[in-house]
Coordinates of C-alpha atoms in Angstrom, one line a residue:
Chain A
M1 CA 9.7 -6.6 6.3
N2 CA 6.5 -4.6 5.2
L3 CA 4.0 -7.1 4.9
K4 CA 1.5 -4.5 3.4
G5 CA -1.1 -6.3 1.1
S6 CA 0.3 -9.6 1.5
L7 CA -0.7 -10.8 4.9
P8 CA -3.8 -11.7 4.0
T9 CA -2.7 -14.3 1.5
L10 CA -0.3 -15.6 3.9
I11 CA -3.0 -15.8 6.6
L12 CA -5.1 -17.8 4.0
E13 CA -2.1 -20.2 3.5
V14 CA -1.2 -20.8 7.3
L15 CA -5.0 -21.9 7.5
S16 CA -4.8 -24.2 4.4
H17 CA -3.1 -26.1 6.6
G18 CA -6.3 -26.5 9.3
P19 CA -8.3 -24.3 11.8
S20 CA -6.1 -21.6 14.1
H21 CA -6.1 -18.9 16.3
G22 CA -5.0 -15.8 16.1
Y23 CA -1.8 -16.2 18.2
E24 CA -1.0 -19.4 16.2
I25 CA -1.3 -17.8 13.2
A26 CA 1.0 -15.2 14.1
S27 CA 3.7 -17.4 15.3
G28 CA 2.9 -19.6 12.1
I29 CA 4.1 -16.9 9.6
K30 CA 7.1 -15.2 12.0
R31 CA 8.4 -19.4 12.2
R32 CA 7.8 -20.3 8.4
S33 CA 9.4 -17.0 7.0
Q34 CA 12.3 -17.1 9.6
G35 CA 11.6 -14.4 11.5
V36 CA 11.9 -12.5 8.0
L37 CA 8.6 -11.5 8.0
D38 CA 7.8 -9.6 11.1
F39 CA 5.1 -7.4 11.9
K40 CA 3.2 -6.0 14.8
E41 CA 0.5 -8.8 16.1
G42 CA -2.4 -5.7 16.3
T43 CA -2.5 -5.6 12.1
L44 CA -3.6 -9.4 12.4
Y45 CA -6.6 -9.3 13.3
P46 CA -8.3 -6.6 11.1
A47 CA -6.8 -8.5 8.6
L48 CA -8.5 -11.7 9.9
H49 CA -11.8 -10.0 10.6
T50 CA -12.0 -8.4 7.1
L51 CA -11.3 -12.0 5.4
E52 CA -14.0 -13.8 7.6
R53 CA -16.5 -10.9 6.6
D54 CA -15.7 -11.5 2.9
G55 CA -16.5 -15.4 3.4
M56 CA -12.7 -16.4 3.2
L57 CA -12.5 -17.6 6.8
T58 CA -15.3 -18.8 9.5
S59 CA -14.9 -18.6 13.1
E60 CA -15.9 -20.4 16.1
T61 CA -15.2 -20.2 19.9
D62 CA -14.0 -23.3 21.5
I63 CA -12.5 -23.9 25.4
E64 CA -8.6 -25.2 25.2
N65 CA -6.8 -25.9 28.4
G66 CA -9.9 -23.8 30.4
R67 CA -9.3 -20.8 28.1
T68 CA -11.7 -19.7 25.3
R69 CA -10.2 -19.4 22.0
R70 CA -11.5 -18.3 19.0
Y71 CA -10.7 -20.6 15.7
Y72 CA -10.8 -19.5 12.3
K73 CA -11.4 -21.9 9.4
L74 CA -10.7 -21.6 5.3
T75 CA -13.7 -21.4 3.7
E76 CA -13.9 -22.7 -0.2
K77 CA -14.3 -19.5 -1.4
G78 CA -10.7 -18.6 0.6
S79 CA -9.4 -21.5 -0.6
K80 CA -9.9 -20.5 -4.6
T81 CA -8.6 -17.2 -3.4
L82 CA -5.5 -18.7 -2.0
Q83 CA -4.8 -20.5 -5.1
K84 CA -5.6 -17.2 -7.3
S85 CA -3.2 -15.1 -4.9
T86 CA -0.2 -18.2 -4.8
L87 CA -0.4 -17.8 -8.7
E88 CA -0.1 -14.2 -9.3
W89 CA 2.5 -13.9 -6.5
Q90 CA 4.8 -16.7 -8.3
R91 CA 4.3 -15.4 -11.7
M92 CA 5.2 -11.9 -10.5
S93 CA 7.9 -13.1 -8.1
G94 CA 9.5 -15.1 -11.0
A95 CA 9.3 -11.8 -13.2
I96 CA 11.0 -9.9 -10.8
S97 CA 13.9 -12.5 -10.4
G98 CA 14.2 -12.8 -14.0
I99 CA 15.0 -8.9 -14.0
L100 CA 17.3 -8.8 -10.9
G101 CA 18.7 -11.9 -11.7
G102 CA 20.0 -10.9 -15.2
A103 CA 21.0 -7.3 -13.5
V104 CA 23.9 -9.1 -11.8
Chain B
M1 CA 0.3 1.4 27.1
N2 CA -1.8 -1.2 28.7
L3 CA -4.0 -3.6 27.6
E4 CA -6.9 -1.6 28.4
T5 CA -5.9 1.8 26.6
W6 CA -4.9 -0.5 23.7
I7 CA -8.3 -2.0 23.4
A8 CA -9.8 1.3 23.9
T9 CA -7.3 3.2 21.3
A10 CA -7.8 0.3 18.7
T11 CA -11.9 0.5 18.8
E12 CA -12.1 3.9 19.5
N13 CA -14.4 4.6 16.4
L14 CA -16.2 1.1 16.2
A15 CA -19.9 0.6 16.7
P16 CA -20.6 -1.4 19.8
K17 CA -20.9 -5.0 18.8
A18 CA -17.3 -4.8 16.6
V19 CA -16.0 -3.4 20.0
Q20 CA -16.9 -6.6 21.6
K21 CA -15.4 -9.2 18.8
V22 CA -12.3 -7.2 18.8
R23 CA -12.0 -7.2 22.7
E24 CA -12.2 -11.0 22.9
D25 CA -10.1 -11.4 20.1
I26 CA -7.5 -9.5 21.5
T27 CA -8.1 -10.2 24.9
M28 CA -7.6 -14.2 24.1
H29 CA -4.1 -13.2 21.8
V30 CA -2.7 -11.4 25.0
E31 CA -3.2 -13.9 27.1
T32 CA -1.6 -16.6 25.2
A33 CA 1.1 -14.4 24.6
V34 CA 2.0 -13.8 28.6
N35 CA 1.4 -17.5 28.8
R36 CA 4.3 -18.2 26.5
Y37 CA 6.4 -15.5 27.5
Q38 CA 6.0 -17.0 31.3
L39 CA 7.3 -19.9 29.7
E40 CA 10.2 -18.4 29.2
R41 CA 10.8 -17.1 32.8
H42 CA 9.3 -13.8 32.6
G43 CA 7.6 -12.3 34.9
E44 CA 4.0 -11.7 34.7
L45 CA 3.7 -8.0 35.0
E46 CA 6.8 -8.0 32.3
A47 CA 5.0 -10.8 30.0
L48 CA 2.0 -8.5 30.2
E49 CA 4.0 -5.6 29.0
M50 CA 5.9 -7.8 26.0
A51 CA 2.8 -8.9 24.8
V52 CA 0.6 -5.4 24.5
K53 CA 4.2 -4.1 22.7
D54 CA 4.0 -7.1 20.4
L55 CA 0.5 -5.6 19.2
G56 CA 2.2 -2.7 17.7
D57 CA 0.5 0.4 17.1
A58 CA -3.2 0.6 18.5
K59 CA -4.3 3.7 15.8
I60 CA -2.5 1.7 13.1
A61 CA -4.6 -1.1 14.1
A62 CA -8.0 1.3 14.9
R63 CA -7.4 2.0 10.9
G64 CA -7.9 -1.8 9.9
F65 CA -10.5 -2.3 12.1
E66 CA -12.5 0.7 10.5
K67 CA -12.3 -0.8 7.4
A68 CA -13.5 -4.4 8.3
Y69 CA -16.3 -3.5 10.4
L70 CA -19.4 -0.4 11.0
T71 CA -18.2 2.8 12.7
K72 CA -20.2 4.8 14.9
N73 CA -20.1 7.4 12.1
D74 CA -21.5 4.8 9.9
L75 CA -24.3 3.9 12.6
E76 CA -24.9 7.8 12.7
N77 CA -25.8 7.6 9.4
F78 CA -27.8 4.4 8.7
S79 CA -28.8 3.3 11.8
Y80 CA -32.5 4.3 11.0
D81 CA -34.4 1.6 13.2
Q82 CA -34.7 -1.1 11.2
K83 CA -38.2 -2.4 12.5
Q84 CA -39.6 1.7 11.8
A85 CA -38.1 1.6 8.4
K86 CA -39.3 -1.9 7.3
D87 CA -43.0 -1.1 8.4
Q88 CA -42.7 2.5 6.4
L89 CA -40.8 0.8 3.2
W90 CA -43.9 0.7 1.0
F91 CA -43.5 4.6 0.6
G92 CA -40.0 4.3 -0.6
V93 CA -41.0 1.6 -2.7
I94 CA -43.7 3.5 -4.2
L95 CA -41.7 6.7 -5.1
F96 CA -39.0 4.0 -6.3
G97 CA -41.9 2.4 -8.6
F98 CA -42.7 6.1 -10.1
S99 CA -39.0 6.4 -10.9
I100 CA -39.6 3.1 -13.0
L101 CA -42.4 4.4 -14.2
S102 CA -41.6 7.6 -15.3
L103 CA -38.7 5.6 -17.2
K104 CA -41.4 3.3 -18.6
I105 CA -43.2 6.4 -20.2
N106 CA -41.0 8.1 -21.6
L107 CA -38.6 5.1 -23.1
S108 CA -41.5 2.7 -24.0
E109 CA -40.6 2.5 -27.7
Q110 CA -36.7 1.9 -26.8
I111 CA -37.4 -0.1 -24.7
S112 CA -39.5 -2.5 -26.4
S113 CA -37.0 -2.4 -29.6
W114 CA -34.0 -2.8 -27.4
N115 CA -32.6 0.0 -29.7
M116 CA -31.4 2.8 -26.9
S117 CA -29.2 5.4 -27.7
I118 CA -26.4 6.5 -25.3
F119 CA -28.7 9.0 -24.3
M120 CA -31.8 6.9 -23.3
L121 CA -29.3 4.8 -21.5
L122 CA -28.2 7.6 -19.6
Y123 CA -31.7 8.6 -19.1
A124 CA -32.7 5.1 -17.9
L125 CA -29.9 5.2 -15.2
Y126 CA -30.8 8.3 -13.9
C127 CA -34.0 7.6 -13.1
I128 CA -33.2 4.4 -11.3
S129 CA -30.5 6.1 -9.4
N130 CA -32.7 9.2 -8.8
G131 CA -35.3 6.2 -7.5
Y132 CA -32.7 5.2 -5.2
A133 CA -31.4 8.2 -3.8
A134 CA -35.6 9.4 -2.7
L135 CA -35.5 5.6 -1.3
R136 CA -32.7 6.7 0.8
F137 CA -34.3 10.1 2.1
T138 CA -37.8 8.3 2.8
L139 CA -36.0 6.3 5.0
K140 CA -33.6 9.1 6.3
S141 CA -37.3 10.8 7.3
Y142 CA -36.8 8.2 10.6
I143 CA -33.9 9.1 12.0
E144 CA -33.6 13.4 12.1
P145 CA -36.0 15.1 12.9
R146 CA -36.4 16.8 9.1
M147 CA -39.4 14.4 7.9
I148 CA -41.1 16.8 5.8
L149 CA -37.7 18.5 4.5
N150 CA -36.5 14.7 3.2
F151 CA -40.0 13.8 1.9
L152 CA -40.1 16.6 -0.3
L153 CA -36.4 15.8 -1.2
A154 CA -37.4 12.4 -2.0
F155 CA -40.5 13.8 -4.6
S156 CA -38.8 16.4 -6.2
L157 CA -36.5 13.9 -7.6
I158 CA -39.1 11.9 -8.7
A159 CA -40.2 14.9 -10.7
L160 CA -36.8 15.9 -11.9
S161 CA -36.8 12.3 -13.5
V162 CA -39.9 13.3 -15.6
I163 CA -40.1 16.7 -15.8
T164 CA -36.4 16.6 -17.6
K165 CA -37.1 13.9 -20.2
M166 CA -40.4 16.4 -20.9
S167 CA -38.5 19.8 -21.2
L168 CA -36.3 18.4 -23.7
K169 CA -37.0 19.7 -26.8
T170 CA -33.7 20.4 -29.1
D171 CA -30.7 18.5 -29.7
K172 CA -28.4 21.2 -27.5
D173 CA -31.4 20.5 -24.4
T174 CA -29.8 16.8 -24.7
N175 CA -26.4 17.5 -25.0
Q176 CA -26.6 20.1 -21.7
F177 CA -28.7 17.7 -19.9
M178 CA -26.1 14.5 -20.5
I179 CA -23.4 16.3 -19.0
I180 CA -25.5 17.3 -15.9
I181 CA -27.2 13.9 -15.6
I182 CA -23.4 12.1 -16.0
F183 CA -22.2 14.0 -12.9
Q184 CA -25.8 12.9 -10.8
I185 CA -25.4 9.4 -11.9
I186 CA -21.3 9.2 -10.6
W187 CA -22.2 11.3 -7.4
R188 CA -25.6 8.9 -7.0
F189 CA -23.8 5.6 -7.8
S190 CA -20.9 6.5 -5.6
S191 CA -23.5 6.8 -2.5
I192 CA -24.6 3.5 -3.9
Y193 CA -21.5 2.1 -3.0
Q194 CA -20.9 3.6 0.2
D195 CA -24.9 2.1 1.1
Y196 CA -23.4 -1.4 -0.4
L197 CA -20.4 -1.2 1.4
K198 CA -21.8 -0.4 5.0
W199 CA -24.6 -3.1 4.5
R200 CA -21.8 -5.7 4.0
K201 CA -20.1 -4.5 7.4
M202 CA -23.7 -4.6 9.0
R203 CA -24.4 -8.0 7.8
F204 CA -21.2 -9.1 9.3
L205 CA -22.3 -8.3 12.6

């Protein structure tokens, strides 16, 4: 399924449960959508870096099992944006469901 | 496509500092993915191929990274030596000041009474955006050899702000002037917006 436009919100949602690194974020989205939201992992990083640039996330590197990892963490601004986007999405999906449900 | 080629393609147009960060993230990601595939009993080479394939099209990623980071092209247009520019910034500030001064002289009555017509408001925006453009030309004179040309352009913009207002005599003149300055304001403010985007990217690095 095409994730265009909703990937940043999904990233923010995954990070709302705690700091995480890129691979874990990608796996989290795929796992929680039961494979429906499949995307190429290379597109995750431009979205992550844009969110970081816009102050929605911060990042820091850490060493785990001898490997360097960059952990991304949600900021206050990111948290507010997530709340707003979630509400907008719920409103939108409710409206579409209403129309499609009525057509059946 | 191997990992090095993927990274090189995805970061082809990015500024050097951005390349470093993208390289680190992608390398860490692929290392983790290879490790997971190996746990599923895939061979090392096969695991690496699968991990790179999972990244998808490097050109699509490149377009995304170019929106987040400064590109080589941005740097060429914006990479005046910051220290040198800072030392000489006073000149640009004086030009900007002249622009504001011309605004103050021409609009002193309207400004004091806060009773500005649309024309006066446009004229104010025109002066401010001309001042900004003059500042840009001043800074630009440090990154390219056409120093005199850029200074002349900067001066001409300020002179334009003053002369245009002084030369207006009739309502007809004013109407023509308004059409011209609306286009100029849109043009100048679009360059201010572009500069803002670049500044945001530069601050990120």
